[in-house]
Coordinates of C-alpha atoms and ligand atoms in Angstrom, one line a residue:
X11 CA 0.0 0.0 0.0
X12 CA 1.4 3.4 -1.0
X13 CA 0.7 6.3 1.4
X14 CA 1.1 10.0 1.1
X15 CA 0.7 10.4 4.8
X16 CA 3.8 11.4 6.8
X17 CA 4.4 9.7 10.2
X18 CA 4.5 11.8 13.3
X19 CA 8.2 12.4 14.3
X20 CA 7.8 14.0 17.7
X21 CA 5.2 13.8 20.5
X22 CA 5.4 16.3 23.4
X23 CA 3.7 15.3 26.7
X24 CA 3.0 18.1 29.1
X25 CA 2.7 16.8 32.6
X26 CA 4.5 14.1 34.6
X27 CA 1.8 12.8 36.9
X28 CA 0.4 9.2 36.6
X29 CA -1.2 10.1 33.3
X30 CA 1.9 11.6 31.7
X31 CA 4.2 8.8 32.7
X32 CA 1.6 6.0 31.7
X33 CA 1.3 7.8 28.3
X34 CA 5.1 8.0 28.0
X35 CA 5.7 4.4 29.0
X36 CA 2.9 3.0 26.8
X37 CA 3.8 4.9 23.6
X38 CA 7.6 4.5 24.0
X39 CA 7.1 0.8 24.5
X40 CA 5.1 0.5 21.3
X41 CA 7.4 2.7 19.2
X42 CA 10.6 1.5 20.7
X43 CA 12.1 0.4 17.4
X44 CA 11.2 3.5 15.4
X45 CA 12.5 7.1 15.1
X46 CA 9.6 8.6 17.0
X47 CA 10.9 11.1 19.6
X48 CA 8.9 11.5 22.9
X49 CA 9.6 14.4 25.2
X50 CA 7.9 14.9 28.5
X51 CA 7.8 18.3 30.3
X52 CA 7.0 18.5 33.9
X53 CA 7.3 21.1 36.6
X54 CA 8.8 20.1 40.0
X55 CA 7.4 23.4 41.4
X56 CA 3.8 22.5 40.5
X57 CA 4.2 18.8 41.3
X58 CA 1.6 16.1 40.9
X59 CA -1.8 15.7 42.5
X60 CA -0.5 12.8 44.6
X61 CA -3.8 11.0 45.1
X62 CA -5.0 8.0 43.0
X63 CA -4.0 5.0 45.0
X64 CA -6.7 2.5 44.4
X65 CA -6.8 0.7 41.0
X66 CA -8.9 -2.0 39.3
X67 CA -7.8 -5.3 37.7
X68 CA -7.0 -4.1 34.2
X69 CA -3.9 -2.5 35.7
X70 CA -2.4 -5.9 36.0
X71 CA -2.8 -6.5 32.3
X72 CA -1.3 -3.1 31.6
X73 CA 1.8 -4.0 33.6
X74 CA 2.0 -7.3 31.7
X75 CA 1.8 -5.6 28.4
X76 CA 4.6 -3.3 29.3
X77 CA 6.7 -6.3 30.4
X78 CA 6.8 -5.0 34.0
X79 CA 7.4 -7.7 36.6
X80 CA 4.4 -7.5 39.0
X81 CA 6.3 -8.4 42.2
X82 CA 9.0 -5.9 41.4
X83 CA 6.4 -3.2 40.8
X84 CA 4.6 -4.0 44.1
X85 CA 7.9 -3.8 46.0
X86 CA 8.9 -0.5 44.5
X87 CA 5.5 1.1 44.9
X88 CA 4.8 -0.3 48.4
X89 CA 1.6 -1.7 47.0
X90 CA -0.9 -4.0 48.6
X91 CA -3.6 -6.2 47.0
X92 CA -7.2 -5.1 46.4
X93 CA -10.0 -7.7 45.9
X94 CA -12.8 -5.2 45.7
X95 CA -14.5 -2.4 47.7
X96 CA -16.4 -2.7 51.0
X97 CA -19.2 -0.2 51.0
X98 CA -20.4 0.8 54.5
X99 CA -23.5 2.8 55.4
X100 CA -24.5 3.5 51.8
X101 CA -28.0 1.9 51.9
X102 CA -28.8 2.7 55.5
X103 CA -26.5 3.3 58.5
X104 CA -25.2 0.0 59.7
X105 CA -25.6 -1.9 56.4
X106 CA -22.5 -2.9 54.4
X107 CA -21.8 -4.8 51.2
X108 CA -18.9 -5.9 49.1
X109 CA -18.3 -5.2 45.4
X110 CA -15.8 -7.8 44.4
X111 CA -13.7 -7.8 41.2
X112 CA -14.4 -10.7 38.9
X113 CA -17.4 -12.9 38.5
X114 CA -19.7 -14.1 41.2
X115 CA -20.3 -17.8 40.8
X116 CA -19.9 -19.8 37.6
X117 CA -22.7 -20.4 35.1
X118 CA -24.4 -23.8 35.8
X119 CA -25.1 -26.0 32.8
X120 CA -25.2 -22.8 30.7
X121 CA -27.6 -21.0 33.1
X122 CA -26.5 -17.5 34.2
X123 CA -25.3 -17.8 37.8
X124 CA -27.2 -14.8 39.0
X125 CA -30.5 -16.3 37.8
X126 CA -29.6 -19.6 39.6
X127 CA -29.0 -17.6 42.8
X128 CA -32.3 -15.7 42.3
X129 CA -34.2 -18.9 41.9
X130 CA -32.6 -20.4 45.0
X131 CA -33.4 -17.2 47.0
X132 CA -37.0 -17.4 45.8
X133 CA -37.1 -21.0 47.1
X134 CA -36.1 -19.7 50.6
X135 CA -32.3 -20.0 50.4
X136 CA -30.7 -17.3 52.7
X137 CA -27.1 -17.7 51.3
X138 CA -25.8 -14.2 50.4
X139 CA -24.8 -13.7 46.8
X140 CA -21.3 -12.8 47.9
X141 CA -20.8 -16.3 49.5
X142 CA -20.2 -17.3 45.8
X143 CA -17.5 -14.7 45.1
X144 CA -13.9 -15.9 45.6
X145 CA -12.8 -12.3 46.2
X146 CA -15.5 -11.6 48.7
X147 CA -14.8 -14.8 50.7
X148 CA -11.0 -14.1 50.7
X149 CA -11.6 -10.5 51.7
X150 CA -13.9 -11.4 54.6
X151 CA -11.2 -13.7 56.0
X152 CA -8.4 -11.1 55.3
X153 CA -6.7 -13.7 53.1
X154 CA -4.9 -13.4 49.8
X155 CA -3.3 -15.6 47.2
X156 CA -2.4 -15.0 43.6
X157 CA -5.2 -16.6 41.6
X158 CA -2.9 -17.8 38.8
X159 CA -0.9 -19.7 41.4
X160 CA -4.1 -21.5 42.6
X161 CA -4.7 -23.5 39.4
X162 CA -7.6 -25.9 39.3
X163 CA -9.2 -24.4 42.4
X164 CA -12.2 -22.0 42.6
X165 CA -9.7 -19.3 43.4
X166 CA -8.2 -19.3 40.0
X167 CA -11.2 -17.2 38.7
X168 CA -10.5 -14.4 41.3
X169 CA -9.5 -11.0 40.1
X170 CA -7.4 -8.5 42.0
X171 CA -5.9 -5.0 41.6
X172 CA -3.4 -3.0 43.7
X173 CA -3.4 -0.2 46.2
X174 CA -0.2 1.8 45.3
X175 CA 1.7 4.9 46.3
X176 CA 1.1 7.1 43.3
X177 CA 4.3 9.1 43.7
X178 CA 6.3 5.9 43.7
X179 CA 4.3 4.5 40.8
X180 CA 5.1 7.7 38.8
X181 CA 8.8 7.3 39.5
X182 CA 8.7 3.6 38.5
X183 CA 7.1 4.5 35.2
X184 CA 9.4 7.4 34.6
X185 CA 12.4 5.1 35.0
X186 CA 10.8 2.6 32.6
X187 CA 10.1 5.3 30.0
X188 CA 13.5 7.0 30.2
X189 CA 15.2 3.6 29.6
X190 CA 13.2 3.5 26.4
X191 CA 14.5 6.9 25.3
X192 CA 11.8 9.3 26.5
X193 CA 13.4 12.7 27.1
X194 CA 12.3 14.3 30.4
X195 CA 12.6 18.1 30.6
X196 CA 12.0 19.9 33.9
X197 CA 10.4 23.3 33.7
X198 CA 7.2 25.3 33.8
X199 CA 5.3 25.9 30.6
X200 CA 4.5 29.6 30.5
X201 CA 3.3 30.1 26.9
X202 CA 1.8 27.9 24.2
X203 CA 2.4 28.9 20.6
X204 CA -0.2 28.0 17.9
X205 CA 0.0 27.9 14.2
X206 CA -2.3 30.2 12.1
X207 CA -4.9 27.4 11.9
X208 CA -4.9 27.0 15.7
X209 CA -2.9 23.9 16.1
X210 CA -0.2 23.7 18.8
X211 CA 3.2 24.4 17.5
X212 CA 5.4 24.6 20.6
X213 CA 5.4 25.3 24.3
X214 CA 7.7 27.9 25.9
X215 CA 9.2 27.2 29.4
X216 CA 9.9 29.8 32.1
X217 CA 13.6 29.3 31.2
X218 CA 12.8 30.5 27.7
X219 CA 13.4 27.1 26.2
X220 CA 11.0 26.3 23.3
X221 CA 9.8 22.7 22.8
X222 CA 8.1 22.0 19.5
X223 CA 6.3 18.8 18.3
X224 CA 4.0 17.4 15.7
X225 CA 1.5 16.1 18.3
X226 CA 0.9 17.1 22.0
X227 CA -0.5 15.2 24.9
X228 CA -2.0 17.3 27.6
X229 CA -1.5 15.6 31.0
X230 CA -1.3 18.8 33.0
X231 CA -4.0 17.8 35.4
X232 CA -7.2 19.7 36.2
X233 CA -5.8 23.0 34.7
X234 CA -5.9 21.5 31.1
X235 CA -3.1 23.8 30.0
X236 CA -3.3 22.9 26.3
X237 CA -6.7 21.3 25.8
X238 CA -8.6 24.0 27.7
X239 CA -6.6 27.0 28.4
X240 CA -5.2 27.1 24.8
X241 CA -7.7 25.2 22.6
X242 CA -10.8 25.9 24.7
X243 CA -12.3 22.4 24.1
X244 CA -15.1 22.9 26.7
X245 CA -16.1 20.8 29.7
X246 CA -19.4 19.2 30.5
X247 CA -20.0 19.2 34.2
X248 CA -21.9 16.2 35.7
X249 CA -22.6 17.8 39.1
X250 CA -26.3 17.4 38.6
X251 CA -25.7 13.6 38.9
X252 CA -22.6 13.4 41.0
X253 CA -22.7 16.3 43.4
X254 CA -19.4 15.7 45.4
X255 CA -16.9 18.4 44.4
X256 CA -14.1 18.4 47.0
X257 CA -12.0 15.9 48.8
X258 CA -9.9 16.3 51.9
X259 CA -7.1 13.8 52.2
X260 CA -4.7 12.7 55.0
X261 CA -2.2 9.9 55.2
X262 CA -1.8 7.9 58.4
X263 CA 0.6 5.2 59.7
X264 CA -0.6 1.6 59.6
X265 CA -2.4 0.1 62.5
X266 CA -3.9 -3.5 62.6
X267 CA -4.2 -5.8 59.6
X268 CA -3.8 -4.6 56.0
X269 CA -7.2 -5.1 54.5
X270 CA -7.1 -6.6 50.9
X271 CA -9.8 -4.2 49.9
X272 CA -10.7 -0.5 49.8
X273 CA -13.2 0.7 52.4
X274 CA -15.8 3.3 51.2
X275 CA -17.8 4.5 54.1
X276 CA -20.7 6.9 53.5
X277 CA -20.7 10.0 55.7
X278 CA -23.1 12.9 56.2
X279 CA -22.2 14.7 52.9
X280 CA -20.3 12.2 50.9
X281 CA -18.1 9.2 51.6
X282 CA -14.7 8.4 53.1
X283 CA -12.0 6.1 51.6
X284 CA -9.4 4.0 53.4
X285 CA -6.6 2.6 51.2
X286 CA -4.0 0.6 53.1
X287 CA -0.5 0.3 51.5
X288 CA 2.5 -1.5 52.9
X289 CA 4.1 1.5 54.4
X290 CA 1.1 3.8 55.2
X291 CA -2.6 4.2 54.7
X292 CA -4.3 6.8 52.5
X293 CA -7.6 8.3 53.7
X294 CA -9.9 10.8 52.1
X295 CA -13.4 12.3 52.5
X296 CA -15.1 13.1 49.2
X297 CA -17.9 15.6 49.9
X298 CA -20.2 18.3 48.5
X299 CA -19.5 21.8 49.7
X300 CA -23.2 22.7 49.4
X301 CA -23.8 20.7 52.6
X302 CA -20.6 21.0 54.7
X303 CA -17.6 23.3 55.0
X304 CA -14.0 22.3 54.5
X305 CA -13.5 22.5 58.3
X306 CA -16.4 20.2 59.0
X307 CA -15.0 17.7 56.4
X308 CA -11.6 17.8 57.9
X309 CA -13.0 17.2 61.4
X310 CA -15.1 14.3 60.2
X311 CA -12.0 12.8 58.4
X312 CA -9.8 13.2 61.4
X313 CA -12.4 11.7 63.7
X314 CA -12.8 8.6 61.6
X315 CA -9.2 7.7 60.7
X316 CA -7.3 4.8 62.3
X317 CA -3.7 5.5 63.2
X318 CA -1.8 8.8 63.5
X319 CA -1.8 11.4 60.7
X320 CA 1.6 11.6 59.0
X321 CA 0.6 14.5 56.7
X322 CA -1.6 17.6 57.2
X323 CA -5.1 17.5 55.8
X324 CA -5.2 18.7 52.2
X325 CA -8.4 19.9 50.4
X326 CA -8.7 19.2 46.6
X327 CA -11.5 20.8 44.7
X328 CA -12.8 19.1 41.5
X329 CA -15.7 19.2 39.0
X330 CA -17.0 15.8 37.9
X331 CA -17.4 15.7 34.1
X332 CA -15.7 15.3 30.8
X333 CA -13.9 17.5 28.2
X334 CA -16.2 18.1 25.2
X335 CA -13.4 17.3 22.8
X336 CA -10.9 15.1 24.6
X337 CA -8.9 15.0 21.3
X338 CA -8.9 18.4 19.6
X339 CA -6.7 19.2 16.6
X340 CA -3.1 18.0 17.3
X341 CA -3.7 17.7 21.0
X342 CA -4.9 14.7 23.0
X343 CA -5.8 15.1 26.7
X344 CA -5.4 12.4 29.3
X345 CA -6.0 11.9 33.0
X346 CA -7.5 14.8 34.9
X347 CA -7.0 17.1 31.9
X348 CA -9.5 14.8 30.0
X349 CA -12.1 14.4 32.7
X350 CA -12.9 13.1 36.2
X351 CA -15.8 11.1 37.5
X352 CA -14.8 11.1 41.2
X353 CA -12.9 8.2 42.7
X354 CA -15.8 6.0 44.0
X355 CA -14.9 3.0 41.9
X356 CA -11.2 3.9 41.4
X357 CA -11.5 4.2 37.6
X358 CA -9.4 7.3 36.7
X359 CA -6.0 5.6 36.3
X360 CA -7.7 2.8 34.3
X361 CA -9.3 5.5 32.0
X362 CA -5.9 6.8 31.3
X363 CA -4.7 3.4 30.0
X364 CA -7.9 2.6 28.2
X365 CA -8.1 5.9 26.4
X366 CA -4.5 5.7 25.4
X367 CA -5.3 2.2 24.0
X368 CA -8.0 3.9 21.8
X369 CA -5.5 6.5 20.7
X370 CA -3.0 3.8 19.7
X371 CA -5.7 2.1 17.7
X372 CA -6.5 5.4 16.0
X373 CA -2.9 6.6 15.9
X374 CA -2.7 9.7 13.6
X375 CA -0.2 10.7 11.0
X376 CA 0.9 14.3 10.5
X377 CA -2.2 14.8 8.2
X378 CA -4.7 13.7 10.9
X379 CA -8.1 12.5 9.9
X380 CA -11.2 14.0 11.5
X381 CA -12.8 10.5 11.2
X382 CA -10.4 9.2 13.8
X383 CA -10.7 12.2 16.1
X384 CA -14.5 12.0 16.1
X385 CA -14.6 8.3 16.7
X386 CA -12.1 8.6 19.5
X387 CA -14.1 11.3 21.2
X388 CA -17.3 9.3 20.8
X389 CA -15.7 6.2 22.3
X390 CA -14.2 8.0 25.2
X391 CA -17.6 9.6 26.0
X392 CA -19.3 6.1 25.9
X393 CA -16.8 4.9 28.6
X394 CA -17.2 7.9 30.8
X395 CA -21.0 7.8 30.6
X396 CA -21.0 4.1 31.5
X397 CA -18.9 4.7 34.5
X398 CA -20.9 7.8 35.5
X399 CA -24.1 5.8 35.4
X400 CA -22.6 3.0 37.5
X401 CA -21.4 5.6 40.1
X402 CA -24.8 7.3 40.2
X403 CA -26.4 3.9 40.9
X404 CA -24.5 3.8 44.3
X405 CA -26.0 7.2 45.3
X406 CA -29.5 7.1 43.9
X407 CA -30.5 3.8 45.5
X408 CA -29.7 4.9 49.0
X409 CA -32.5 4.7 51.6
X410 CA -30.8 7.2 53.8
X411 CA -32.7 10.3 54.8
X412 CA -30.7 11.4 57.8
X413 CA -29.0 14.4 56.1
X414 CA -29.8 16.9 53.3
X415 CA -27.1 15.4 51.1
X416 CA -28.6 11.8 51.3
X417 CA -32.2 13.1 50.8
X418 CA -31.0 14.8 47.7
X419 CA -29.4 11.6 46.4
X420 CA -32.4 9.5 47.2
X421 CA -34.7 11.9 45.2
X422 CA -32.3 12.9 42.4
X423 CA -33.2 12.8 38.7
X424 CA -31.0 10.1 37.2
X425 CA -29.6 9.9 33.6
X426 CA -32.1 8.3 31.2
X427 CA -29.4 5.7 30.3
X428 CA -29.3 4.5 33.9
X429 CA -33.1 4.6 34.3
X430 CA -33.2 2.2 31.3
X431 CA -30.7 -0.2 32.9
X432 CA -32.6 -0.1 36.2
X433 CA -36.0 -0.7 34.5
X434 CA -34.5 -3.6 32.5
X435 CA -33.0 -5.2 35.6
X436 CA -36.3 -4.9 37.5
X437 CA -38.1 -6.6 34.7
X438 CA -35.7 -9.4 34.0
X439 CA -33.0 -9.7 36.7
X440 CA -30.5 -9.1 33.9
X441 CA -28.6 -6.4 32.2
X442 CA -29.0 -4.9 28.7
X443 CA -26.0 -6.3 26.9
X444 CA -23.4 -3.7 26.0
X445 CA -20.1 -3.8 24.1
X446 CA -16.6 -3.3 25.7
X447 CA -18.1 -2.3 29.0
X448 CA -15.8 -1.9 31.9
X449 CA -18.3 -2.9 34.6
X450 CA -19.6 -6.4 33.7
X451 CA -23.0 -7.6 34.9
X452 CA -21.6 -9.0 38.2
X453 CA -20.5 -5.6 39.2
X454 CA -23.9 -4.2 38.6
X455 CA -25.5 -7.2 40.4
X456 CA -23.2 -6.6 43.4
X457 CA -24.4 -3.0 43.7
X458 CA -28.0 -3.8 43.0
X459 CA -27.8 -6.5 45.6
X460 CA -25.9 -4.4 48.2
X461 CA -28.4 -1.6 47.8
X462 CA -31.3 -4.0 47.9
X463 CA -32.6 -3.3 44.4
X464 CA -34.5 -6.5 43.5
X465 CA -35.9 -7.7 40.2
X466 CA -39.6 -8.5 40.0
X467 CA -38.8 -12.2 39.2
X468 CA -36.1 -14.6 38.0
X469 CA -35.9 -15.8 34.5
X470 CA -38.8 -18.3 34.0
X471 CA -36.5 -20.8 32.3
X472 CA -35.1 -21.5 35.8
X473 CA -38.2 -23.4 36.6
X474 CA -37.0 -26.2 34.2
X475 CA -34.5 -27.1 37.0
X476 CA -35.0 -29.7 39.6
X477 CA -34.4 -27.3 42.5
X478 CA -32.8 -29.8 44.9
X479 CA -30.2 -30.6 42.3
X480 CA -29.5 -26.8 41.8
X481 CA -29.3 -26.3 45.5
X482 CA -26.8 -29.1 45.9
X483 CA -24.6 -27.5 43.2
X484 CA -24.8 -24.1 44.8
X485 CA -24.0 -25.4 48.3
X486 CA -21.0 -27.4 47.0
X487 CA -19.6 -24.3 45.3
X488 CA -20.0 -22.2 48.4
X489 CA -18.3 -24.8 50.6
X490 CA -15.5 -25.2 48.1
X491 CA -14.7 -21.5 48.3
X492 CA -14.7 -21.6 52.1
X493 CA -12.4 -24.6 52.2
X494 CA -9.8 -23.2 49.8
X495 CA -9.9 -19.7 51.3
X496 CA -9.2 -21.1 54.7
X497 CA -6.0 -22.6 53.4
X498 CA -4.5 -19.3 52.1
X499 CA -2.1 -17.0 54.0
X500 CA -3.4 -13.8 55.5
X501 CA -2.9 -10.7 53.2
X502 CA -0.2 -9.5 55.6
X503 CA 1.6 -12.9 55.6
X504 CA 1.5 -12.9 51.8
X505 CA 2.9 -9.4 51.5
X506 CA 5.6 -10.1 54.0
X507 CA 6.7 -13.3 52.3
X508 CA 6.6 -12.3 48.6
X509 CA 6.3 -8.5 48.3
X510 CA 8.3 -6.7 51.0
X511 CA 10.9 -4.3 49.6
Ligands
FAD626 P1 -1.4 15.4 38.0 O1 -1.0 14.4 38.9 O2 -2.0 16.7 38.6 O3 -0.2 15.8 37.1 C1 -0.1 17.0 36.4 C2 1.3 17.2 35.8 O4 1.3 18.3 35.0 C3 2.3 17.4 36.9 O5 3.5 16.8 36.6 C4 2.5 18.9 36.9 O6 3.8 19.3 37.3 C5 2.4 19.2 35.4 N1 2.1 20.5 35.0 C6 0.9 21.2 35.2 N2 1.1 22.5 34.8 C7 2.3 22.6 34.2 C8 3.0 23.6 33.6 N3 2.5 24.8 33.4 N4 4.2 23.3 33.1 C9 4.8 22.1 33.3 N5 4.2 21.1 33.9 C10 2.9 21.3 34.4 N6 -7.6 7.6 40.4 C11 -7.7 6.3 40.6 O7 -7.5 5.6 39.6 N7 -7.9 5.8 41.8 C12 -8.1 6.5 42.9 O8 -8.3 6.0 44.0 C13 -8.2 7.9 42.7 N8 -8.5 8.7 43.8 C14 -8.5 10.1 43.6 C15 -8.9 10.9 44.6 C16 -9.1 12.3 44.4 C17 -9.5 13.2 45.5 C18 -8.8 12.9 43.1 C19 -8.9 14.3 42.9 C20 -8.4 12.0 42.1 C21 -8.3 10.6 42.3 N9 -7.9 9.8 41.3 C22 -7.9 8.4 41.5 C23 -7.5 10.3 40.0 C24 -6.0 10.3 39.9 O9 -5.4 11.0 41.0 C25 -5.5 10.9 38.6 O10 -6.2 10.3 37.5 C26 -4.1 10.5 38.4 O11 -3.3 10.9 39.5 C27 -3.5 11.2 37.1 O12 -3.4 12.6 37.4 P2 -2.8 13.5 36.2 O13 -1.5 12.9 35.9 O14 -3.8 13.7 35.2 O15 -2.6 14.9 36.9

């Protein structure tokens, strides 16, 4: 095939937070045997946001695809394992539920497991859904073992992710990318030069140095230095669906066992996270400033942490939403410069990798084709909206009425796309099938179940089963999980034995 298109020779990445270094590592790994030059500019004075410590399972595949040794990465980033999220006080005060990674149960003779469980429940079985989730059973016992090392046992279908120190993860990725030839330039971008048709030509640093490129990736965080301040790509706020707009964070020393899961505890005007790492614990209170002040949020956070604070409380404002054009002209935005849907399901770092993967699939030439840009922007929006709806589900199904914030959530107007999913679930006990979705049906079932949203009935085909036979299979599966989980080391023992630096 002959082409008149010229390949991109130089990419400039502005920003060296998690987004910037994931972009640099991914692109340099793919183009390692080519002449493509990648230069990353970051300002030590501005620094990184320094939060973003809980991840989801695709991170493990990303590390694999970069050829990064998992245990080495865990040691260097002081990471611990995460099997899911424990939600406390979301439905009503005193209620909790677990959202595990991976599937809950296995299909039985081709019948969807959730339908089997619904049928059994309708017959009077009181076994909780999560008794069939390997992650949930391990998490409840504070145990951990790498699923791929538990071949031919029910644990092999478990999924896990990491809690990591974002500063150390950035350093690790920087080291990786620099070894592949990425040039790092320290300095503050003070001016952005555009061509006469509005494309970005170069950035000028405070030192006067000019850095030009064919293509720019804006990873400058919430400020969106190129994508917004220069190209004015617009931002759609989702505060009418997700009202939290600030977080206060504090790090503490570790006390007690290292939970293999994130805790998300609902509070009077939002929710609080606890993320245990090997060397410390990250804590934060995500809240809405319409209902409480920063001072009240700080006091609530400090009153609810375990251990002694090792940093001062820091308040971070944010607006939940998405850039109207995440890719505009010769500029792609990633990370917080692209959008932010609040950290409830730890999806931001994943979205960086996922949206870079789309960019690689639609990688431009110097001539850039609007078809690719439009498709990229459409695809990114689909992902963000899917995650937004999933997060809204956590809030809108609350039965809490004890504060103004929760009354608002209980009565909020939800996105039409979510209403459709809820209606379908109630009518069928299933989900409308979608393509390439991040949160698979079992994640939705976990939240529906945890928030006590019940379908009107199970699928009528379940009545073709001899119930006693079905019950015996379910009981055997449940007991099998308990037996194998009991044999595993505690999460702390596992970390000490295999992952201590
Ligand atoms: P930043 O870390 O802000 O990096 C911006 C970079 O741009 C820095 O290097 C800065 O120096 C540089 N820069 C800016 N301006 C200039 C300039 N003029 N010149 C030169 N350089 C410049 N994500 C998760 O996946 N899991 C979580 O649990 C999670 N929790 C979060 C909690 C909160 C409260 C918030 C706000 C976010 C959370 N996130 C989480 C999101 C996550 O923190 C970010 O997605 C991730 O850290 C990537 O940030 P970034 O690289 O886009 O921005």
